[in-house]
Structures are given as structure tokens and as C-alpha cells.
């Protein structure tokens, strides 16, 4: 039986940084499900398909192959075999991913891939509906959040470090709009699972959050 850690929370809460760290320290696989939605979003953007046009999205999906590979322990996203990991981190793709993720046909497409990874590996999987929907039996569930200001600032610094120019105020607005979309959609909205541990990382360092999660983890090395 595999050990699964589910980390859910809003955009920019630091989920990927924390999940990656925890996975590395426990020798688990880190699964970034947001990257999967971003990969579909990139494909839709390239084809000029509006995420609101459910019929066209549904028609396009069979031609969109999403798979993952690991290079030096880092998850790589493959879109019809093309490594698009470097192309999916923009705000444009993130916003499109949030819109596309509200469609049942898009969520359905990624369900098996996510469940299968957790069934066959010890994983730290992050996203919006992991504890509530994808891995309801995960041994540890975390709901990680931070204030909107903190999240906007973190994302701003992250993008700046990558040389992507952006405005803090625009990012803040994007984050609030994305929260609204992700929390209020009909299917698999972002919410804290009943049995998830709530962590507000606004005033916590990456080390502190990582240690806290590890201390909650009942997994023992075989
Ligand atoms: O975590 P992220 O910002 O990379 O995710 C991009 C979008 O994908 C997010 O706004 C909502 C969607 N998403 C989702 O609906 N369910 C998930 N498990 C992961 C992401």
C-alpha cells in the first residue's frame, strides 16, 4: 500500500514549494496536478479555443495527450510528446487553466492519471481537490493557505526571479479572481476536506511548514 499526502489550497499559497520539499525529504514522488491543467490550457490557447465553449473543448480533448515524465526528480509535462514544462507558468496559462478546470470533461480526462500515480507510488500530490475528490483516503491531508497579499507577493517574486515582467497589483487581482473561480465552481471546488489539517503559511517559513507537515506524517521508512 502506498502512502499519499494530499496538499490543497488557493493559488500562490506555496503548495508546490512545500510539496516538492516534503517529497524530496521523504523520497516520495511530487505530483503537481495544476501543471496538468496548465498543459491542457496551453493546448487550448494554441488552438484558439475559448474555455467557455464546452463543446469545442470536449471535441479537442481526445487530441490532447497529457503525460508526465521525471527528469532529475522534477516533474516534466508532456503535451503530445512535447516537453512544455517551461511554457506553462505564465499568468495567461494559469488563468486559462482555472477556467478549463471548471469543465467536467477536462477534470475527467486527468482523473485516472492522478489516481494511478498515487496508487503506484508514495506521493505528495498538490492541487485543489486532492483531499476531497482524487485521494479521499490519503493518509495525510493538508489545506495550505496564506493571505491574498502574501500570496500575491510570493508569486510576484517567483515570476520576477524567472525574468517574467509583471505588476504586483495585477497579480493580486488575478489571484483573487482565480480563488473565486476555483472555490465557486460546481464540480470539485477548492475546499478544505473535513479531515484535512489547516495551515496558514502567511507567517511561516518554508522550513517551518515542511517540518510541520513531516511531523504530522505517520509514514515510516520500510
Ligand atoms: O496550482 P496551479 O496554479 O498551477 O493550478 C492552475 C489551475 O488549475 C488552478 O487555478 C485551478 C486548476 N486546478 C484544479 O482545478 N484542480 C487541481 N487539482 C489543480 C489545479
XYZ file of C-alpha atoms and ligand atoms in Angstrom:
242
model
C 0.000 0.000 0.000
C 1.318 3.423 -0.911
C 1.434 6.457 1.379
C -0.324 9.527 -0.015
C -0.063 13.113 1.175
C -2.654 15.498 -0.325
C -1.987 19.242 -0.247
C -4.755 21.560 -1.395
C -5.084 25.306 -1.244
C -5.520 28.508 -3.227
C -3.182 29.934 -5.877
C 0.178 31.071 -4.566
C -0.138 29.510 -1.110
C 3.259 27.881 -1.600
C 1.883 24.408 -2.236
C 4.381 23.451 -4.917
C 7.437 24.680 -2.995
C 6.334 22.848 0.129
C 5.109 19.704 -1.630
C 8.369 19.435 -3.585
C 10.417 19.808 -0.377
C 8.380 17.309 1.621
C 8.510 14.807 -1.257
C 12.274 15.175 -1.559
C 12.882 14.729 2.157
C 10.661 11.640 2.346
C 11.843 10.241 -1.025
C 8.279 10.389 -2.344
C 7.238 11.488 -5.815
C 5.912 15.043 -6.111
C 2.833 15.278 -8.323
C 1.820 18.792 -9.392
C -1.748 18.437 -10.689
C -2.022 22.155 -11.503
C 0.660 21.572 -14.155
C -1.616 19.000 -15.795
C -4.470 21.524 -16.054
C -1.986 24.107 -17.310
C -0.849 21.712 -20.051
C -4.409 21.303 -21.319
C -4.854 25.088 -21.055
C -1.753 25.698 -23.171
C -3.075 23.391 -25.840
C -6.462 25.155 -25.851
C -4.754 28.554 -26.095
C -2.641 27.360 -29.006
C -5.774 26.184 -30.820
C -7.605 29.422 -30.019
C -10.362 27.574 -28.188
C -12.405 29.518 -25.640
C -12.665 27.630 -22.311
C -16.293 28.695 -22.079
C -17.063 26.780 -25.279
C -17.529 23.390 -23.649
C -18.484 21.636 -26.883
C -15.272 22.703 -28.640
C -13.118 21.870 -25.622
C -14.691 18.439 -25.405
C -14.109 17.883 -29.114
C -10.442 18.901 -28.792
C -9.639 16.773 -25.726
C -9.073 13.400 -27.467
C -6.304 15.067 -29.468
C -4.608 16.433 -26.338
C -2.287 13.823 -24.831
C -1.085 14.771 -21.374
C 1.652 12.680 -19.813
C 4.385 13.195 -17.283
C 7.998 12.222 -17.021
C 10.555 12.790 -14.279
C 13.937 14.374 -15.005
C 16.339 14.684 -12.070
C 13.332 14.133 -9.811
C 11.444 17.064 -11.377
C 8.037 16.517 -12.961
C 8.045 17.327 -16.666
C 4.815 17.928 -18.552
C 4.489 16.408 -21.988
C 1.851 17.646 -24.414
C 1.543 15.180 -27.273
C 5.142 14.222 -26.515
C 6.469 17.817 -26.450
C 8.031 18.925 -23.175
C 6.063 22.085 -22.339
C 7.236 22.468 -18.717
C 8.863 25.807 -19.487
C 5.781 27.216 -21.213
C 3.012 26.662 -18.687
C 3.999 29.006 -15.857
C 2.610 32.268 -17.242
C -0.403 34.030 -15.718
C -2.206 33.658 -19.054
C -1.899 29.875 -18.925
C -2.800 29.848 -15.198
C -5.984 31.801 -15.791
C -6.943 29.599 -18.716
C -6.243 26.510 -16.579
C -8.589 27.800 -13.892
C -11.359 28.301 -16.486
C -10.808 24.950 -18.201
C -10.656 23.142 -14.837
C -14.274 24.086 -14.207
C -15.371 21.793 -17.067
C -16.288 18.203 -16.127
C -14.777 16.800 -19.365
C -11.390 18.345 -18.538
C -11.369 17.051 -14.949
C -12.479 13.609 -16.104
C -9.554 13.427 -18.507
C -6.976 13.871 -15.711
C -8.661 11.759 -13.045
C -7.169 8.374 -13.952
C -3.639 9.687 -14.396
C -3.729 11.291 -10.939
C -5.278 8.293 -9.179
C -2.946 5.841 -10.869
C 0.163 7.769 -9.820
C -0.987 7.700 -6.201
C -1.909 4.024 -6.369
C 1.514 3.013 -7.615
C 3.810 5.466 -5.775
C 4.216 7.173 -2.421
C 3.232 10.695 -3.438
C 2.879 14.234 -2.259
C 0.178 15.485 -4.608
C -0.920 19.103 -4.677
C -3.932 20.776 -6.264
C -7.433 21.954 -5.387
C -9.495 18.767 -4.977
C -6.921 16.165 -3.999
C -8.079 15.591 -0.410
C -11.765 15.989 -1.229
C -12.050 14.154 -4.523
C -8.977 12.499 -6.032
C -7.472 10.857 -2.925
C -10.244 10.718 -0.313
C -8.263 8.012 1.532
C -4.950 9.875 1.625
C -3.195 9.159 4.916
C -2.419 12.855 5.420
C -4.344 15.849 4.078
C -3.195 19.444 4.368
C -5.126 22.589 3.462
C -2.407 25.185 2.921
C -3.287 28.826 2.614
C -1.928 32.351 3.201
C -3.349 35.857 2.956
C -4.027 37.224 -0.545
C -1.313 39.880 -0.056
C 1.291 37.320 0.941
C 0.362 35.055 -1.952
C 0.497 37.889 -4.477
C 3.901 38.989 -3.229
C 5.297 35.446 -3.351
C 4.063 34.901 -6.899
C 5.401 38.307 -7.938
C 8.881 37.455 -6.631
C 8.739 33.999 -8.224
C 7.907 35.450 -11.668
C 10.471 38.232 -11.292
C 13.161 35.674 -10.492
C 12.278 33.907 -13.736
C 12.671 37.189 -15.629
C 8.939 37.427 -16.381
C 7.844 41.065 -16.048
C 4.611 41.635 -14.160
C 2.751 44.030 -11.889
C 2.078 43.186 -8.243
C -1.409 44.702 -8.376
C -2.351 42.694 -11.486
C -1.117 39.504 -9.858
C -3.142 40.264 -6.744
C -6.271 40.760 -8.850
C -5.558 37.576 -10.815
C -5.164 35.596 -7.594
C -8.440 36.870 -6.176
C -10.272 36.153 -9.437
C -8.759 32.667 -9.618
C -9.729 31.905 -5.978
C -13.252 32.983 -6.798
C -13.373 30.689 -9.845
C -11.729 27.705 -8.147
C -13.807 27.918 -4.965
C -17.191 28.530 -6.523
C -17.317 26.185 -9.493
C -19.888 23.422 -9.460
C -17.538 20.497 -9.888
C -14.767 19.691 -7.395
C -14.428 23.227 -5.994
C -11.475 24.116 -3.819
C -12.385 23.479 -0.207
C -10.846 22.026 2.884
C -11.535 18.317 3.339
C -13.151 17.553 6.692
C -10.137 15.551 7.795
C -7.504 17.972 6.446
C -5.128 19.894 8.704
C -5.430 23.671 8.135
C -2.114 25.510 7.811
C -1.813 29.259 7.270
C 1.711 29.883 5.987
C 1.500 33.720 5.959
C 3.924 33.981 8.861
C 5.721 30.679 8.462
C 8.952 29.949 6.619
C 9.263 27.129 4.080
C 11.322 25.195 6.670
C 8.646 25.606 9.320
C 5.812 24.437 7.062
C 7.892 21.493 5.809
C 8.743 20.397 9.365
C 5.123 20.770 10.463
C 3.896 18.512 7.648
C 6.627 15.959 8.293
C 5.706 15.915 11.983
C 2.098 15.080 11.034
C 3.181 12.292 8.724
C 2.863 8.790 10.166
C 4.875 7.172 7.390
C 7.867 5.077 8.327
C 10.680 4.088 6.036
C 10.403 0.363 5.220
O -1.869 25.255 -8.888
P -1.890 25.981 -10.220
O -1.963 27.470 -10.065
O -0.780 25.551 -11.109
O -3.260 25.494 -10.936
C -3.751 26.106 -12.109
C -5.267 25.996 -12.135
O -5.655 24.637 -12.319
C -5.977 26.432 -10.857
O -6.353 27.792 -10.888
C -7.185 25.553 -10.778
C -6.825 24.333 -11.574
N -6.607 23.147 -10.755
C -7.719 22.419 -10.389
O -8.843 22.807 -10.682
N -7.560 21.253 -9.696
C -6.352 20.826 -9.333
N -6.236 19.665 -8.660
C -5.202 21.581 -9.671
C -5.369 22.759 -10.368
